[in-house]
mmCIF file of C-alpha atoms in Angstrom:
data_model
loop_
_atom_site.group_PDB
_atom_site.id
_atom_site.type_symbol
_atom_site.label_atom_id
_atom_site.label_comp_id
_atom_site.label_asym_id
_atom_site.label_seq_id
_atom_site.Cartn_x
_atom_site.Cartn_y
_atom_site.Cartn_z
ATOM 1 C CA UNK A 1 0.000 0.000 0.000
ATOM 2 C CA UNK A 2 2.540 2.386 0.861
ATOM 3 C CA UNK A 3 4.605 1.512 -1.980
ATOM 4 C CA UNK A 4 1.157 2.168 -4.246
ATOM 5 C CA UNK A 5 0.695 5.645 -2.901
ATOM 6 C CA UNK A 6 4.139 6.901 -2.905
ATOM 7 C CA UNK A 7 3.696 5.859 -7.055
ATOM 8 C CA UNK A 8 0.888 7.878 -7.275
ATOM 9 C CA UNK A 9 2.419 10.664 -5.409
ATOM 10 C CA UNK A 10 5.318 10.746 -7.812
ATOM 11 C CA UNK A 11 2.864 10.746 -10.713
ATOM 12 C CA UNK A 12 0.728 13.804 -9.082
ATOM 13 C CA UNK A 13 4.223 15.778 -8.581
ATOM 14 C CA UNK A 14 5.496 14.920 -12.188
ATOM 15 C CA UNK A 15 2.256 15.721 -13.859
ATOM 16 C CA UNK A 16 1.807 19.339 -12.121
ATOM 17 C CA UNK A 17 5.414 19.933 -12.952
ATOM 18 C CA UNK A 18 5.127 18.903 -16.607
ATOM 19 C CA UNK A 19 2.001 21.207 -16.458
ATOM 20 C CA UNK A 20 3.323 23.747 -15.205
ATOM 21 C CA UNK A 21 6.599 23.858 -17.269
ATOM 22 C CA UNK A 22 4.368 24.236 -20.104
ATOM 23 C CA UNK A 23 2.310 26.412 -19.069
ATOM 24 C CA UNK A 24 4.963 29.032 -19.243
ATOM 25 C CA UNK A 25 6.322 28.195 -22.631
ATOM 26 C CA UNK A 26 2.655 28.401 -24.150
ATOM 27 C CA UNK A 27 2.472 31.698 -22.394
ATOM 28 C CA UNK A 28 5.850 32.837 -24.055
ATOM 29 C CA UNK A 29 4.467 31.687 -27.705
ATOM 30 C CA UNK A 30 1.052 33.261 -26.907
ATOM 31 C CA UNK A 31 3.024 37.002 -26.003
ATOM 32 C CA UNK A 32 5.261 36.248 -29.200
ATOM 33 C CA UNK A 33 2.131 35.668 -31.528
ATOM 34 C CA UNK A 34 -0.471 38.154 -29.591
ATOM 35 C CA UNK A 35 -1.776 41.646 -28.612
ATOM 36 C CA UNK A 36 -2.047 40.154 -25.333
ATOM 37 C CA UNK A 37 0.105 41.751 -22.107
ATOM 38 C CA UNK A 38 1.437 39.353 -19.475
ATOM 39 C CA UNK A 39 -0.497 41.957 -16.784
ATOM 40 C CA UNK A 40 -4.182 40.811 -18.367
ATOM 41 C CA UNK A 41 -3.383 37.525 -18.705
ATOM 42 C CA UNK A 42 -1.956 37.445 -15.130
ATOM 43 C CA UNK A 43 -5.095 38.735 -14.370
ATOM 44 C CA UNK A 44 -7.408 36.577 -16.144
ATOM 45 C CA UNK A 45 -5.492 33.705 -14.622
ATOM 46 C CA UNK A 46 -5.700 34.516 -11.413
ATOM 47 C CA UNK A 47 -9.428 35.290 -11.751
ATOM 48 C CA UNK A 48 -10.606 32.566 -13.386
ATOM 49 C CA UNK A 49 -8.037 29.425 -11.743
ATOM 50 C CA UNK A 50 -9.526 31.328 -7.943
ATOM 51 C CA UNK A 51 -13.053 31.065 -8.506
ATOM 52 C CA UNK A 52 -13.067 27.548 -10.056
ATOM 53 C CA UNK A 53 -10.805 26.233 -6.974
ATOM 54 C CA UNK A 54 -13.577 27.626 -4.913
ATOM 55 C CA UNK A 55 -16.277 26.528 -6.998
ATOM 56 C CA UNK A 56 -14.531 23.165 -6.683
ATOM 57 C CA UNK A 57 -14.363 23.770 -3.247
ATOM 58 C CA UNK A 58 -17.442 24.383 -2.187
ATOM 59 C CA UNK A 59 -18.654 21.776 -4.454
ATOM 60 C CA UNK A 60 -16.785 18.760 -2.642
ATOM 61 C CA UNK A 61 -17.147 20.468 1.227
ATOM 62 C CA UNK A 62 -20.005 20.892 3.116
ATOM 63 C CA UNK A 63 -17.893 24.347 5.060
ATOM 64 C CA UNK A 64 -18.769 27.546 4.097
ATOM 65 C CA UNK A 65 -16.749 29.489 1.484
ATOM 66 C CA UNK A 66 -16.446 32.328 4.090
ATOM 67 C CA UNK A 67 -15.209 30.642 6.980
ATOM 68 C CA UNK A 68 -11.275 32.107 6.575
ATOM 69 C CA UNK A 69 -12.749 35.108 7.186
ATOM 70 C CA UNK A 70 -14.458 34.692 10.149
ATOM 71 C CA UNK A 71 -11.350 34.710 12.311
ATOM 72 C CA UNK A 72 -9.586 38.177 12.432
ATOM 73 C CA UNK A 73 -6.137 36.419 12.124
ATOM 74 C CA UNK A 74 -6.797 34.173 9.484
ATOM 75 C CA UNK A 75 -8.164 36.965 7.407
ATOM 76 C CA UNK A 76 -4.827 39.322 7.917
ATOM 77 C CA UNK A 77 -2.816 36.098 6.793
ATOM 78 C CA UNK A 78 -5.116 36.046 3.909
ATOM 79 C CA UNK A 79 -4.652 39.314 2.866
ATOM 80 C CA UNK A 80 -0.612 39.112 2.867
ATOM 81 C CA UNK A 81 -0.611 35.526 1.195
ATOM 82 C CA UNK A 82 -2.815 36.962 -1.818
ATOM 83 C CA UNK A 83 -0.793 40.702 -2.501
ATOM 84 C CA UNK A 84 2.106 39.868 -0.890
ATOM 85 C CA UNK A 85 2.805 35.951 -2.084
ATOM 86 C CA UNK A 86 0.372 35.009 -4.763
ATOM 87 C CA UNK A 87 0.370 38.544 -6.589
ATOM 88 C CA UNK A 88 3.939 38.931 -7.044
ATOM 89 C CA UNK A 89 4.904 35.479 -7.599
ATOM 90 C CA UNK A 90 2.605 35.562 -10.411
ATOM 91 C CA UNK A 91 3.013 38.842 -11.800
ATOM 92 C CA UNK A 92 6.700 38.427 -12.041
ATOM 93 C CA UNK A 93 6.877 35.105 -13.677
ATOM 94 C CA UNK A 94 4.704 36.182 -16.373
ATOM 95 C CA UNK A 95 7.052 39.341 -16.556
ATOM 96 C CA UNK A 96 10.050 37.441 -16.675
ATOM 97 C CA UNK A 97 8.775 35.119 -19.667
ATOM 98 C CA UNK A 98 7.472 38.456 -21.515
ATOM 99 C CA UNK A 99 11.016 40.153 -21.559
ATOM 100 C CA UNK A 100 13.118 36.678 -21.478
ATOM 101 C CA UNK A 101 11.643 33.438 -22.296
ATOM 102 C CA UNK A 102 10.337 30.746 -20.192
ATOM 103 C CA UNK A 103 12.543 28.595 -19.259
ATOM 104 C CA UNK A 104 14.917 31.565 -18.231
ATOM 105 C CA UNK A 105 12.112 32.573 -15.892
ATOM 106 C CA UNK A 106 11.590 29.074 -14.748
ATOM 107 C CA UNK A 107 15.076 28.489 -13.515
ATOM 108 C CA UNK A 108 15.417 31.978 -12.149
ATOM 109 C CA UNK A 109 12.330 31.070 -9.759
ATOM 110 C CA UNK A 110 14.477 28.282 -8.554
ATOM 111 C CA UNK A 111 16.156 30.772 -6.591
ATOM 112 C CA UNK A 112 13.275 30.698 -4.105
ATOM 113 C CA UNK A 113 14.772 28.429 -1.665
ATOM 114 C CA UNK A 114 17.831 30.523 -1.495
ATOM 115 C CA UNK A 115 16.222 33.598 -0.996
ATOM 116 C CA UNK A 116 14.253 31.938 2.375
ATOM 117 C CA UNK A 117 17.232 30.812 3.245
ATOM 118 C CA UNK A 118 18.653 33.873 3.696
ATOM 119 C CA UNK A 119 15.025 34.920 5.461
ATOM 120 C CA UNK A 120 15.259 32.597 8.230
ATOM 121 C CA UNK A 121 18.972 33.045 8.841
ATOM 122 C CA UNK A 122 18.518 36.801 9.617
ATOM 123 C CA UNK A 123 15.647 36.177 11.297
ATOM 124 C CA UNK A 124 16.559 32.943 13.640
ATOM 125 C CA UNK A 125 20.134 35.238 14.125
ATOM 126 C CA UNK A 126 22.234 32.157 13.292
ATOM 127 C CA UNK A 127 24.387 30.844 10.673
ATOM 128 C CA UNK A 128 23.094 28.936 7.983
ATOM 129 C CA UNK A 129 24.279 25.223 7.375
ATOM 130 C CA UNK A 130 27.229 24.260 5.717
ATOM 131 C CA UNK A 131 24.915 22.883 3.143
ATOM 132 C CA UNK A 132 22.802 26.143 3.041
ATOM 133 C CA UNK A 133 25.806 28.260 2.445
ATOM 134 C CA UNK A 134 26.786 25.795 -0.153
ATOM 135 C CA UNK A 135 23.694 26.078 -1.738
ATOM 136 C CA UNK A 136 23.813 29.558 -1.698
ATOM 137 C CA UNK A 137 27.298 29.518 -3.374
ATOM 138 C CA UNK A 138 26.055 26.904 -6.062
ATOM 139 C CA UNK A 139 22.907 29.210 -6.449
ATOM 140 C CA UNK A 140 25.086 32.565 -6.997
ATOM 141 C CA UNK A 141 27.420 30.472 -9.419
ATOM 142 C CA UNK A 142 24.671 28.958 -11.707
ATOM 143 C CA UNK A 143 22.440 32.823 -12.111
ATOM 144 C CA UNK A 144 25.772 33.987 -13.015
ATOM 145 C CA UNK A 145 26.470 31.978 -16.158
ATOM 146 C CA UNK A 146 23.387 31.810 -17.037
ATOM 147 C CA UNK A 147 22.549 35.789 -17.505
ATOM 148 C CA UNK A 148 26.617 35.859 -18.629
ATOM 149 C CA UNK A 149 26.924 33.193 -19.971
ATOM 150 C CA UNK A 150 30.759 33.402 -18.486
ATOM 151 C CA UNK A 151 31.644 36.251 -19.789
ATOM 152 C CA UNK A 152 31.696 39.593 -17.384
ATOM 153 C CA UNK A 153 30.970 42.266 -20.090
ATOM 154 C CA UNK A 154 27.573 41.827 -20.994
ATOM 155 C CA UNK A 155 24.473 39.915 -20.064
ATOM 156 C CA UNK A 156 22.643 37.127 -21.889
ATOM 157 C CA UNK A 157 19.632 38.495 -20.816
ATOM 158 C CA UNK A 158 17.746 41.385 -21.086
ATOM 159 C CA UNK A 159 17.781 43.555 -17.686
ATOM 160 C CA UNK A 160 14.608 43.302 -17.756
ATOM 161 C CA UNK A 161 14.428 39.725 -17.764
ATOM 162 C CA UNK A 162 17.033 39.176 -15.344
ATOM 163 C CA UNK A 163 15.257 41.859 -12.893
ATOM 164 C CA UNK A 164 11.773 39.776 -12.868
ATOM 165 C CA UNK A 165 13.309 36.724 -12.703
ATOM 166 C CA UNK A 166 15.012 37.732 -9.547
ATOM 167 C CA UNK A 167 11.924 39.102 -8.596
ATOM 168 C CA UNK A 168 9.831 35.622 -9.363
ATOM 169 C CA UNK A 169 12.167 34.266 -7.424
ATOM 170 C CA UNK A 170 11.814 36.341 -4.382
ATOM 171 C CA UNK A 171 8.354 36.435 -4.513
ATOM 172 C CA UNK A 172 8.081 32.442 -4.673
ATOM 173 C CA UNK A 173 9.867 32.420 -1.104
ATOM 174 C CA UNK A 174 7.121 34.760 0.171
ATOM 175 C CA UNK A 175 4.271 32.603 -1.614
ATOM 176 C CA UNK A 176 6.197 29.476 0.221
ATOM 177 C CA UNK A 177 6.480 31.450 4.029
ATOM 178 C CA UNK A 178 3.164 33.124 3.720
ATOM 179 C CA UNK A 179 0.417 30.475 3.635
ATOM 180 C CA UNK A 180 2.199 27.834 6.420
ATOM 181 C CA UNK A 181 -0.574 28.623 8.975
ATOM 182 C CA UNK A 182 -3.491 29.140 6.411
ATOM 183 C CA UNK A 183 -2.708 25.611 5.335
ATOM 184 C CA UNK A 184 -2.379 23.899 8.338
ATOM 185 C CA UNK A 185 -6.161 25.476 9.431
ATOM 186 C CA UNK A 186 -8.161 25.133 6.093
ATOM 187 C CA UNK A 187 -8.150 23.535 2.619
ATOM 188 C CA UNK A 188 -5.749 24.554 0.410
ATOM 189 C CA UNK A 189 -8.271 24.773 -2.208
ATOM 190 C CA UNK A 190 -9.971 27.536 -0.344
ATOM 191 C CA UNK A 191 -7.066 29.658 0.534
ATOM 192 C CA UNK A 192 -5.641 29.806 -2.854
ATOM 193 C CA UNK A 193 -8.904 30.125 -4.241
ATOM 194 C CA UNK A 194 -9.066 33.149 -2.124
ATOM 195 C CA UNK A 195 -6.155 34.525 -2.305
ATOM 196 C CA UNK A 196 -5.994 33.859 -6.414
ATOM 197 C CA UNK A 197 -9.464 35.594 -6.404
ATOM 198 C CA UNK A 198 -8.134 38.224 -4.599
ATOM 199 C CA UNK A 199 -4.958 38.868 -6.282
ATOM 200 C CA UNK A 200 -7.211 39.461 -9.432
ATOM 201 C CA UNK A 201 -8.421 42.673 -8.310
ATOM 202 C CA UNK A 202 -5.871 45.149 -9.339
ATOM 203 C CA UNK A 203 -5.838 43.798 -12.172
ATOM 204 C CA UNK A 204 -10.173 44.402 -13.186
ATOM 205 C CA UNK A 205 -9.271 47.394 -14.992
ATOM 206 C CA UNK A 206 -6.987 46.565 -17.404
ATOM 207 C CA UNK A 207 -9.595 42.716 -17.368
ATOM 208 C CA UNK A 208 -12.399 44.685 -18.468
ATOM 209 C CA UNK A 209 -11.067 46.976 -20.869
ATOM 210 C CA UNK A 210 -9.668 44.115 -22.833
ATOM 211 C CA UNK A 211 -11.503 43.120 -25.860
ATOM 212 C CA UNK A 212 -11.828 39.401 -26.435
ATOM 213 C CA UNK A 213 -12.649 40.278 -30.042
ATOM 214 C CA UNK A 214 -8.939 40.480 -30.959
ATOM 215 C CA UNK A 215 -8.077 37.208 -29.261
ATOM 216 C CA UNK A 216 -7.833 34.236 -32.185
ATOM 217 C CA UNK A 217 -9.430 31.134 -31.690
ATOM 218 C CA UNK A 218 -5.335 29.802 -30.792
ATOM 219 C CA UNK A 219 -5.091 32.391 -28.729
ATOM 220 C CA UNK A 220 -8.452 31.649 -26.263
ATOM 221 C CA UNK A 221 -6.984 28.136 -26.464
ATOM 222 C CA UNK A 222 -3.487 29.072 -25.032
ATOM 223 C CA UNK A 223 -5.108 30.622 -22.198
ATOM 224 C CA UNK A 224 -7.444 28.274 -21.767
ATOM 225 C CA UNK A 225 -4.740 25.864 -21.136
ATOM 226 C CA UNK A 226 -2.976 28.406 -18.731
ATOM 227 C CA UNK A 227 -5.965 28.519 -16.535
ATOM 228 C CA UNK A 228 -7.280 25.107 -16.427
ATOM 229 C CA UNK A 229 -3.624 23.147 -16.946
ATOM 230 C CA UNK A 230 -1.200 25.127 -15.871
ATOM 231 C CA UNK A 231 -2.863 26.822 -13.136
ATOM 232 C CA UNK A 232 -5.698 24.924 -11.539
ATOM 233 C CA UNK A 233 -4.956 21.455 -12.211
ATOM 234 C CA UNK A 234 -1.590 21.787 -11.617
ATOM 235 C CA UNK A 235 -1.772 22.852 -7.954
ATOM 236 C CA UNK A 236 -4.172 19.914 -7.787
ATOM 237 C CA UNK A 237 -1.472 17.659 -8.623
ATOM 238 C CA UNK A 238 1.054 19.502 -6.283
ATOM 239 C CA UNK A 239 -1.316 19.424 -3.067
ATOM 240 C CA UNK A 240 -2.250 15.868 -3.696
ATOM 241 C CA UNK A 241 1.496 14.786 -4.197
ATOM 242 C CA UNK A 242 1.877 16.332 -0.235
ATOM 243 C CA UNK A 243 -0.016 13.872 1.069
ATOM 244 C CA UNK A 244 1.761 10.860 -0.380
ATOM 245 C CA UNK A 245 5.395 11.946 -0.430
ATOM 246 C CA UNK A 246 7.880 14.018 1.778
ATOM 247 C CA UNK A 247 8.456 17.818 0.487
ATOM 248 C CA UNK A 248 12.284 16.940 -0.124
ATOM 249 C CA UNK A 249 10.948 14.310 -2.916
ATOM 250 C CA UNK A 250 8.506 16.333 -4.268
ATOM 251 C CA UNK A 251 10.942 19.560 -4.088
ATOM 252 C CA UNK A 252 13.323 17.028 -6.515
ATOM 253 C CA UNK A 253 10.587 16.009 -8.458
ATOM 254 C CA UNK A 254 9.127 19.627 -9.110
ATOM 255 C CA UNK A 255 12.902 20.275 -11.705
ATOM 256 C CA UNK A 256 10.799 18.931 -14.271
ATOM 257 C CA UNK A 257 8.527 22.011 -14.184
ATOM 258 C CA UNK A 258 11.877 23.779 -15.969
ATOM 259 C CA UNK A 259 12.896 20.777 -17.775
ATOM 260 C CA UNK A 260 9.936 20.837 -19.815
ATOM 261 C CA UNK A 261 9.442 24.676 -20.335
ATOM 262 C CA UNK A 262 13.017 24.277 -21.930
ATOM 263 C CA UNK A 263 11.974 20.874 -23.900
ATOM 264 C CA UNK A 264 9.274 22.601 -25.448
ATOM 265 C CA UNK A 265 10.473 26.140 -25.635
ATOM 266 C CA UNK A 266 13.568 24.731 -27.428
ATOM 267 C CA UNK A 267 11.601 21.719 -29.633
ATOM 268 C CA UNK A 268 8.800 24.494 -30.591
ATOM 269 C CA UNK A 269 9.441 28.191 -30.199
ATOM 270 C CA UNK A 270 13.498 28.243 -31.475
ATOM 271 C CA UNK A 271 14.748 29.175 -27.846
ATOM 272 C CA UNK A 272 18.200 29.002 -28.142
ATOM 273 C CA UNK A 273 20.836 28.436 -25.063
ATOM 274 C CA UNK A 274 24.599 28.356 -24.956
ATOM 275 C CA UNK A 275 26.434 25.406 -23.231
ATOM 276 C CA UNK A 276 27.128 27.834 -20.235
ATOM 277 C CA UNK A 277 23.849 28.775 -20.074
ATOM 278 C CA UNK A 278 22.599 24.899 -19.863
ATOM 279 C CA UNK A 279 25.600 24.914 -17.087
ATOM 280 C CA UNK A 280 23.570 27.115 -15.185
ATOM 281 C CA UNK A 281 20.802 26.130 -15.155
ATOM 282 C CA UNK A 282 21.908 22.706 -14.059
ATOM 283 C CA UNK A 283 23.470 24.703 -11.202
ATOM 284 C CA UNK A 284 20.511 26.421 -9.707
ATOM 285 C CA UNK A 285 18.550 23.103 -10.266
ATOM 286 C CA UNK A 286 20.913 20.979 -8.211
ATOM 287 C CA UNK A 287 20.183 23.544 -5.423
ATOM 288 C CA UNK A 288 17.040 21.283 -4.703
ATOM 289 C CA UNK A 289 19.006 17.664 -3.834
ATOM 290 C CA UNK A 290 21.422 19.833 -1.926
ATOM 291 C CA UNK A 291 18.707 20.864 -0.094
ATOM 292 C CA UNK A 292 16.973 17.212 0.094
ATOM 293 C CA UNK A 293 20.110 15.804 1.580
ATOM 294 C CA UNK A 294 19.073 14.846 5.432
ATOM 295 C CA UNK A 295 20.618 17.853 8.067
ATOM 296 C CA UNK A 296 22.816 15.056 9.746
ATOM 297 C CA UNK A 297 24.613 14.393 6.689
ATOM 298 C CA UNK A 298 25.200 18.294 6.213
#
């Protein structure tokens, strides 16, 4: 039994990974071959993924949709999760890919981990683990060539690129801290519902004065597959792989989210990368089994 389960929890994490990953690159072909801005379709994704989950939600429970808010605390934590975790972290990914491409952005979200490493060293006033500062150092080394590609005179990327990237990355360490005690209270499905529904809201002018006229039948289908595949069904995937395996494994399993944006980005949309740049990338992605390796064999 426990060897069927942690089978299917593999299969949950590779699937929302693989779903993910392309999500991204079918966002980069739909900016290349669209009208379409990355801040309405940010918007329409978070909109539209939020009030299916709680659709979904209330659907399968018999708890009221409002319950999170009830409680004063769980409401604040609500509030900070969807403009201060699920906003940016969203915003800036879709940023990155617009100015870059996606698996660029992908990789550069890696650096999440790092970045709460650094957070909880500064604020547990201690020194990180040999195998945190390691990572750290692997981490620093990998962004480098890949934005360099190993040479210290210009960039690969576009500032632009490299400046959401960063900032996917340090807003996916604030969409990982955020939401610990909001998940340990209520269904996942409700507070990211929320806090994707929420997150929307900024966004409602630029939603509405959009017209869907000038989106091509490939087009509605790209985002189509952003919301339902690549959003939704994806953090389906992720939750349910939780309950089956450890978050080391699924922390491993979750590099094929930029193995297949670059797979498909490469096989379909021309991306091109130079062997340093593949060196980096490799090097922010092994950041992950550094960190899965047990603390007493740090």
């Amino acid at each position: 039994m426990a060897e069927k389960k942690t089978g299917r929890g593999i299969l949950y994490a590779v699937t929302g990974s693989v779903f993910w990953g392309a999500s991204g690159t079918v966002a980069q072909a739909l900016f290349a071959n669209s009208q379409i801005s990355p801040l309405w379709l940010v918007g329409v994704r978070l909109l539209l993924a939020g009030l299916l989950l709680l659709a979904w939600y209330g659907l399968a429970s018999k708890q009221s949709l409002f319950s999170i808010w009830k409680n004063q605390r769980s409401a604040t934590f609500l509030l900070l999760f969807a403009f201060l975790g699920m906003l940016p972290s969203q915003l800036s990914y879709f940023m990155a890919i617009h100015y870059g491409n996606a698996p660029t952005a992908t990789v550069l979200q890696f650096l999440g981990p790092i970045f709460i490493i650094l957070y909880l060293t500064v604020r547990s006033h201690a020194l990180p683990r040999r195998l945190d500062l390691i990572s750290v150092i692997v981490a620093l080394v990998g962004t480098f060539l890949l934005v360099t590609s190993g040479n210290l005179t210009r960039l690969s990327l576009a500032p632009l690129a490299l400046f959401w990237g960063l900032a996917a990355g340090l807003s996916q360490a604030s969409y990982t801290l955020l939401p610990k005690e909001l998940l340990a209270n209520f269904d996942g499905r409700l507070v990211v519902g929320w806090a994707m529904t929420l997150g929307s809201i900024p966004f409602f002018p630029i939603l509405f004065s959009h017209s869907l006229k000038s989106i091509s039948l490939v087009g509605g289908g790209q985002i189509t597959f952003i919301v339902i595949f690549g959003t939704m069904l994806a953090y389906l995937f992720y939750i349910n792989s939780l309950q089956d395996l450890q978050p080391a494994t699924t922390g491993m399993l979750s590099s094929f989210e930029p193995l297949t944006a670059t797979f498909l980005a490469v096989a379909f949309l021309g991306t091109s990368f130079t062997a340093i740049q593949v060196l980096g990338g490799l090097f922010v992605l092994s950041t992950i089994f550094l960190q899965s390796i047990p603390t007493k064999a740090a």
